Every structure is written in structure tokens, then in C-alpha cells.
Coordinates of C-alpha atoms in Angstrom, one line a residue:
X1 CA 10.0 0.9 30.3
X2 CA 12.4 -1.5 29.0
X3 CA 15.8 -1.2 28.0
X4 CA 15.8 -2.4 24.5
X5 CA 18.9 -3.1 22.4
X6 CA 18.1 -2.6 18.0
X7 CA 20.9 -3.8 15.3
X8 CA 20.1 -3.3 11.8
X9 CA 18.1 -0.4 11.0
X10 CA 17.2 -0.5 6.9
X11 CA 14.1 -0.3 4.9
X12 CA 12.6 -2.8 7.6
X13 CA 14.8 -2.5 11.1
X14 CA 14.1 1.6 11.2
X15 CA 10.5 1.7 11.6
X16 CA 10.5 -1.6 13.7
X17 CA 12.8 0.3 15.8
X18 CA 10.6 3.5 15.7
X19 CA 7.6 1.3 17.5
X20 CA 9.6 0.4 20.5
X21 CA 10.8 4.3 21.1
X22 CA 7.3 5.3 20.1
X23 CA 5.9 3.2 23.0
X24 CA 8.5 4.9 25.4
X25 CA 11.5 1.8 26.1
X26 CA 15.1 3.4 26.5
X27 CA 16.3 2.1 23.0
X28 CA 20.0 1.3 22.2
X29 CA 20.8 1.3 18.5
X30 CA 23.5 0.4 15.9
X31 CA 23.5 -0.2 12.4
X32 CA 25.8 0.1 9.0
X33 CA 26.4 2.5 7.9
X34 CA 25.1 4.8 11.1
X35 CA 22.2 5.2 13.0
X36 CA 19.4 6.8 11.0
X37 CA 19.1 10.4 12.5
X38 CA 15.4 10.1 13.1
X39 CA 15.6 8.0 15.7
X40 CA 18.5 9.2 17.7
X41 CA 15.9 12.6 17.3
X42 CA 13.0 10.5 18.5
X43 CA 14.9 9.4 21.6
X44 CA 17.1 6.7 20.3
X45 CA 20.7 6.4 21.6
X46 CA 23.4 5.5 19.3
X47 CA 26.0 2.6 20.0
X48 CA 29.5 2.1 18.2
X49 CA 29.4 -1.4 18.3
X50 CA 26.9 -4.5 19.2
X51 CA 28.8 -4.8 22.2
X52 CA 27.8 -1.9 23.7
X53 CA 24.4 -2.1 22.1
X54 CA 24.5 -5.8 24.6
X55 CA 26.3 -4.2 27.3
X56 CA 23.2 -2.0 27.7
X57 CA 20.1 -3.9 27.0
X58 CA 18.5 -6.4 28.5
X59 CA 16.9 -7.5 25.5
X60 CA 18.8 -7.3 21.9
X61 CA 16.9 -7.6 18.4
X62 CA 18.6 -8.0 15.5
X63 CA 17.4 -7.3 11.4
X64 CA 20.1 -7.9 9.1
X65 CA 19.9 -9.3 5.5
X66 CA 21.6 -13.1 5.6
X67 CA 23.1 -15.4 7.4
X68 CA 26.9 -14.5 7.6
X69 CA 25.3 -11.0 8.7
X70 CA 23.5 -12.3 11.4
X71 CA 26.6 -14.3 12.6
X72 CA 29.1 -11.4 12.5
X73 CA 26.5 -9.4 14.5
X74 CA 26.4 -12.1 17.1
X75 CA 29.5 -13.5 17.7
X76 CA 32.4 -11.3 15.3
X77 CA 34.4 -9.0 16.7
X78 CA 33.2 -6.6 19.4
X79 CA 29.7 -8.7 18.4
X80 CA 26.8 -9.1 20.6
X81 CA 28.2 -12.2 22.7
X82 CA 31.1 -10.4 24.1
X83 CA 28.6 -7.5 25.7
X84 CA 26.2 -10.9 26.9
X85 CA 25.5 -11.4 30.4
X86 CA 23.3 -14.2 31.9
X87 CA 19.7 -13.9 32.0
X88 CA 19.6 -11.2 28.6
X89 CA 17.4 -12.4 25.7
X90 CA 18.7 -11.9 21.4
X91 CA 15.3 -12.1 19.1
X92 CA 17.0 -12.3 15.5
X93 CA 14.2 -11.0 13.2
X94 CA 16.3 -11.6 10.2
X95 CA 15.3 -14.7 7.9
X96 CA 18.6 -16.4 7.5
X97 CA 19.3 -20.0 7.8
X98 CA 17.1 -22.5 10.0
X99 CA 20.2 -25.1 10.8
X100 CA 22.7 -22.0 11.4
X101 CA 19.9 -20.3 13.2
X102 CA 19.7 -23.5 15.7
X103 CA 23.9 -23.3 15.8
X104 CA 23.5 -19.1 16.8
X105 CA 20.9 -20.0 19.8
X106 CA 23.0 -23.1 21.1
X107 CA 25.4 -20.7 21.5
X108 CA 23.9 -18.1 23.2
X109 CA 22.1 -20.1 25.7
X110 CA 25.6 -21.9 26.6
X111 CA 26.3 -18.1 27.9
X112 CA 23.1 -18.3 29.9
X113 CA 20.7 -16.4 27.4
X114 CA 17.6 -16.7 25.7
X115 CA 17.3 -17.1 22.4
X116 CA 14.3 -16.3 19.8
X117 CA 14.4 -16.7 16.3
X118 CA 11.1 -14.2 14.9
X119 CA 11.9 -13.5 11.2
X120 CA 8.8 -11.0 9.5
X121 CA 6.7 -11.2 7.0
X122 CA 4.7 -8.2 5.5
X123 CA 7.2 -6.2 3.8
X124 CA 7.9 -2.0 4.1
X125 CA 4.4 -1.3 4.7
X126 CA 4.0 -4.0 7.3
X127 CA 6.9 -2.4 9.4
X128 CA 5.9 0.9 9.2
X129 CA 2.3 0.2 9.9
X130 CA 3.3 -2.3 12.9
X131 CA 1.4 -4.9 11.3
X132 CA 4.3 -7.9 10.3
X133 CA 3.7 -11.2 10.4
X134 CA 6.3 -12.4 13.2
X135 CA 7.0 -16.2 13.3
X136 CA 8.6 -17.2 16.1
X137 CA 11.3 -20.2 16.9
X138 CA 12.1 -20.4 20.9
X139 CA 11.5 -21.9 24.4
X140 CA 7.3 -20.9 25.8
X141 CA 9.1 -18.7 28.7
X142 CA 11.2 -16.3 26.2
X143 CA 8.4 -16.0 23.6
X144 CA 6.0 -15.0 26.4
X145 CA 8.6 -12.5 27.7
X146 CA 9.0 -11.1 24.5
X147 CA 5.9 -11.2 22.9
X148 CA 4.7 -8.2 24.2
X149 CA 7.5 -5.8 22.3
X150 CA 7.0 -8.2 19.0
X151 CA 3.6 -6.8 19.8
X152 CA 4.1 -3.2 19.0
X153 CA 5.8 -4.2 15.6
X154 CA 3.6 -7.2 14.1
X155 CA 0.0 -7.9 14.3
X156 CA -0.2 -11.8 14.1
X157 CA 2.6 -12.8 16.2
X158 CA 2.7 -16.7 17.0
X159 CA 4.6 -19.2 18.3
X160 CA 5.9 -22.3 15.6
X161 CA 7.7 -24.3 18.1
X162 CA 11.2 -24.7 18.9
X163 CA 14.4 -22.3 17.5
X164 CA 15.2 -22.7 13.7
X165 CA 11.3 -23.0 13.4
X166 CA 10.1 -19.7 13.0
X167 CA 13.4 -19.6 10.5
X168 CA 11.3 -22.4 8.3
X169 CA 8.1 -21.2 8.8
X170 CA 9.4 -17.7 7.1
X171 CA 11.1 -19.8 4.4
X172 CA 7.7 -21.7 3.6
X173 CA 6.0 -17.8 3.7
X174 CA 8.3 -17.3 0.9
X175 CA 7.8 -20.1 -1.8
X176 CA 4.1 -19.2 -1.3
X177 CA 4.7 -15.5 -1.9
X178 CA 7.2 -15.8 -4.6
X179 CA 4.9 -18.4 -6.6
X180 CA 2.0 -16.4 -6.2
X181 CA 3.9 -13.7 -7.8
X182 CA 4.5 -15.9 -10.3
X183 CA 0.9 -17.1 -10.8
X184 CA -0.5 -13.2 -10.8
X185 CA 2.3 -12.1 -13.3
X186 CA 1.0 -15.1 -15.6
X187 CA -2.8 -14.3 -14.9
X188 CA -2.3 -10.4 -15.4
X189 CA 0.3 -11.2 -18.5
X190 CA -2.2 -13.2 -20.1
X191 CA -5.3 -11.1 -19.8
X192 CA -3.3 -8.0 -21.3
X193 CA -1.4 -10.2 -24.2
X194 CA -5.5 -11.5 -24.9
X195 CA -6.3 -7.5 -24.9
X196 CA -8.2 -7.4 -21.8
X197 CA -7.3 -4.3 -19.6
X198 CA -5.4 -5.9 -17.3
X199 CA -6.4 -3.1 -14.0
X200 CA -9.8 -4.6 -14.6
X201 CA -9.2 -8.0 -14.8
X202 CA -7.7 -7.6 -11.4
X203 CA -10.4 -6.2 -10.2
X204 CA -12.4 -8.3 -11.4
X205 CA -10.3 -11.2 -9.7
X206 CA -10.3 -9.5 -6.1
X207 CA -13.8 -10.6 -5.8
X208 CA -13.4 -14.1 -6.3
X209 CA -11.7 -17.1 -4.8
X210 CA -8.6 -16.0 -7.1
X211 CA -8.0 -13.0 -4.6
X212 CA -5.5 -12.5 -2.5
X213 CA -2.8 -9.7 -0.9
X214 CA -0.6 -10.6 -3.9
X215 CA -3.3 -9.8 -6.5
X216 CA -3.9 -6.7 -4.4
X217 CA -0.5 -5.1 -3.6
X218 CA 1.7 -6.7 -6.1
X219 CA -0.8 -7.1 -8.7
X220 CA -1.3 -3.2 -8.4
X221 CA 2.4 -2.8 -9.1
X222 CA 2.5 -4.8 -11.8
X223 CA -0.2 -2.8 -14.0
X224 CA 1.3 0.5 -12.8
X225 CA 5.0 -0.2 -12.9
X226 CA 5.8 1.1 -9.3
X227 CA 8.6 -1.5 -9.0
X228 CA 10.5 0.1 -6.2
X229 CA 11.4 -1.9 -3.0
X230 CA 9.0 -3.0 -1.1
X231 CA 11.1 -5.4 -0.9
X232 CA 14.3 -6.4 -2.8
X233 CA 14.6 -9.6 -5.7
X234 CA 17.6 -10.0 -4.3
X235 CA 16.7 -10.7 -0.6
X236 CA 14.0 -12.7 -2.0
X237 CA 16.3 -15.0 -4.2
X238 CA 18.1 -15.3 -0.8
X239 CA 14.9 -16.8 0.9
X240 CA 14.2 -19.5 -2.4
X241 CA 18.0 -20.3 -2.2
X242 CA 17.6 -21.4 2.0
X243 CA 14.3 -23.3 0.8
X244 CA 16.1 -25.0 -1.9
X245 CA 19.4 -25.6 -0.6
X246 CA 17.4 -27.5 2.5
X247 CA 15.0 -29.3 0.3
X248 CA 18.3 -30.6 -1.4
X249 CA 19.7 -31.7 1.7
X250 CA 16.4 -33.3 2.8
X251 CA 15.8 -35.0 -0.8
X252 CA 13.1 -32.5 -1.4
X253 CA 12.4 -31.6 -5.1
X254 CA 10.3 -28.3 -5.0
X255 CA 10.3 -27.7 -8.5
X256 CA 7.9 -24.8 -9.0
X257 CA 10.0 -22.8 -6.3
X258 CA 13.5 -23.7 -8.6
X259 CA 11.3 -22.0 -11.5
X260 CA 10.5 -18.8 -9.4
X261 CA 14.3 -18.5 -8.6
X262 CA 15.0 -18.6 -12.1
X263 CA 12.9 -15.7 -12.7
X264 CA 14.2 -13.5 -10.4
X265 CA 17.5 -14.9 -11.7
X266 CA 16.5 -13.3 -15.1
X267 CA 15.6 -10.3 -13.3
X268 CA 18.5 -9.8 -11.7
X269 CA 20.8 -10.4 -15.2
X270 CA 18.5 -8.1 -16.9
X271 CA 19.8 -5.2 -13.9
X272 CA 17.1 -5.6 -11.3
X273 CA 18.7 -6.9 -8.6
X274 CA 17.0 -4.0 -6.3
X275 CA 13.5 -4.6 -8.0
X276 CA 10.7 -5.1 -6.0
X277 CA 10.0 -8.7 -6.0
X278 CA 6.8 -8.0 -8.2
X279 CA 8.8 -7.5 -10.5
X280 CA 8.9 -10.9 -11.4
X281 CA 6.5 -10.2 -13.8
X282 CA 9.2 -8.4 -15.8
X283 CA 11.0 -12.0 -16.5
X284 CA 7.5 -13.3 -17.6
X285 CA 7.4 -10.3 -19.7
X286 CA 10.6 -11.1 -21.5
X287 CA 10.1 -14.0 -22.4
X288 CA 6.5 -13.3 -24.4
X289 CA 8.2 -10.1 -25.8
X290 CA 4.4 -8.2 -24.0
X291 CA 4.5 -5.8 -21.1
X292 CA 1.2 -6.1 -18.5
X293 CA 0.0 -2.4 -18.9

């Protein structure tokens, strides 16, 4: 048994949390507002601050929404760094920033820790089912350390190279996600607007090289209308934002992501800020004056 430190328990930290009490490490948690009450009753302890959360722990994980959240976390006020002591381990699972992420573990390992960058892919489902995708940024010797409790949360964990690369590896996950959105909001919009049944056609499509877990989850919410998170438009247009605000440093025109940010731009101005991403189709929708249904 372990002892485990967990910040950020929402839609996606809470049930990653509930995998490592669930395989019986001594778990120290904090989060905003409070600690959900289902894990304090599954054998979670509650901390007041990350401080104590790194005074206690030997190894830390963080899953916050963003970049400034990940540094206040670390290093604001009664944050992570001032509970540190050499030889601890932080594995940020939030998908913030590559270049800050590469600022956070210089940091950290200038107070003698480790440092692993392991953003997730896989959504609600993924975390409660303990099948995320975990790409990981970090030295071999901390990933192999770790790898075991990313284990009991993700089921393809792997190991991209050095920190800040499992940050861009998650960032690349999420042009391809939010374009195919975009491309099965098209197909799907299409077919219904031509007076196809749209369920069918997507049916249809799931046994042929046009299938994909898009076309099957997000598709499925599309022709039903079950657009609640999931997972938020508004963390999403975070992710297109760090791909695009990179690609501009780099000289890197990635046009067909700029479109997809647009749409979930419209979304958002249109009230669904805390739409599932598949909702995307909704913006498509607007703009041919036809509803997939």
C-alpha cells in the first residue's frame, strides 16, 4: 500500500481517485469546493490544503481544468511545493500547457522531485471504467515507478518521451477528436437534411472504414440529443486554444482545427458552454437551419 496524495476531484479526478482507494493505497485528498463524500466514505482522507495533501504522500496527482489551475495547485500559496520533500513524485493528469508544463517540472525537480506530466484521454466513461488513455511526459525511472497506479485508472498507458510531451501528445488527441466531431456532425447532418434516418446511416457507417469511437459514442448523442457532459465545449476549446496558440508560435497554420474552435465558439455564444463536445453538431445545425434527428 501506497500513500497516495489526489487534488482535483470533478467529473474526471473522483472516479480516478476511487481506483486508487479501491485497490487499497492510504489516499490523501483535496479539491474545490470539498472533498466529495463518497470517497472520504470509501476510505479517503480529506486535506485542507495541497500542502498537507504533499506533506502526506509520497506520490501527489493532480486533475485540475487549465493551466493557471495547475500552477496555483503547485506552487500558490500553502500549494504542493511547500509540503515537497526530496525523493516525492507530482503526476499532473491535467492537459494544460506543454511549455508551462516543462517550467512546473523544472521546478519541482530543482526541490529534488520527480516529475510526470500524464494528461487523459477517454472522457467520463473512461474514468469511471479505468480505461483512459494516459500519455505520459517524464524521465524512464518516474514513469516506471508510477506506471503501475496510472494502471488502475487507464488502460493504454505509454510513455511519449520527455516532460511537456505527454502535454502535446494530449493536445494532438484533441484536434483529432474535435475534427472528427466535426466530420460526423457533417456526415450525420447531411444524411438527415437528404432524408435518410440518420440512426441508420450510422449504423450503417460502423461497419465500414468510416467507423470510429466518435461515430459510435458521439455520433449516438448526436441522433438522440443526450448532450450532457461527457465532457465540457468549454474544456475542449481550452485544448484547440493550446494547439493553436503553439502552432502560432511555431509558424504552424492548422486551419481545420481554427474551424472546429469556431464551432464550439458558436456553441458557446448560443449558451452551451457546458455542452458535451458533440454538441458541435448543434453549430453545424445552425448554420443549415436542419436538426440531425
Amino acid at each position: 500500500m501506497s500513500k497516495l496524495g489526489f487534488i482535483g476531484l470533478g467529473i474526471m479526478g473522483k472516479p480516478m481517485a476511487g481506483h486508487l482507494i479501491a485497490a487499497g493505497h492510504e489516499l490523501y485528498l483535496n479539491s474545490i469546493p470539498a472533498v466529495p463524500a463518497e470517497l472520504v466514505e470509501a476510505g479517503g482522507i480529506a486535506c485542507a490544503t495541497g500542502k498537507e495533501v504533499a506533506e502526506k504522500s509520497d506520490i501527489i496527482f493532480v486533475m485540475v481544468p487549465d493551466t493557471p489551475h495547475v500552477e496555483a495547485v503547485l506552487f500558490g500559496e500553502n500549494g504542493v511545493a511547500e509540503g515537497l520533500t526530496q525523493g516525492k513524485t507530482v503526476v499532473d493528469n491535467s492537459s494544460i500547457s506543454p511549455m508551462a508544463t516543462k517550467e512546473f517540472a523544472a521546478k519541482i525537480n530543482e526541490l529534488g522531485c520527480d516529475y510526470l506530466d500524464g494528461p487523459v484521454s477517454g472522457g467520463e466513461v473512461g474514468a469511471k471504467n479505468g480505461t483512459l488513455s494516459i500519455m505520459c511526459g517524464g524521465s524512464e525511472e518516474t514513469f516506471a515507478k508510477v506506471k503501475p497506479l496510472l494502471d488502475l485508472m487507464g488502460g493504454n498507458v505509454t510513455l511519449v518521451g520527455g516532460n511537456g510531451d505527454g502535454q502535446t501528445c494530449k493536445v494532438a488527441n484533441q484536434i483529432i477528436v474535435a475534427l472528427n466531431i466535426e466530420a460526423v456532425g457533417e456526415a450525420l447532418l447531411f444524411a438527415s437534411k437528404m432524408g435518410a434516418d440518420p440512426a441508420r446511416v450510422r449504423e450503417a457507417l460502423m461497419g465500414g472504414f468510416a467507423s470510429s469511437k466518435i461515430l459510435e459514442i458521439h455520433g449516438d448523442r448526436m441522433v438522440k440529443r443526450t448532450f450532457d457532459p461527457g465532457f465540457r465545449i468549454e474544456l475542449h476549446q481550452k485544448d484547440l486554444n493550446l494547439a493553436l496558440s503553439n502552432a502560432r508560435q511555431m509558424g504552424l497554420s492548422l486551419p481545420n482545427t481554427a474551424t472546429a474552435q469556431e464551432l464550439f465558439n458558436a456553441c458557446a455564444a448560443n449558451g452551451g458552454s457546458a455542452w458535451d463536445h458533440s454538441a458541435m453538431v448543434k453549430a453545424l445545425e445552425m448554420l443549415a437551419n436542419h436538426e440531425v434527428a
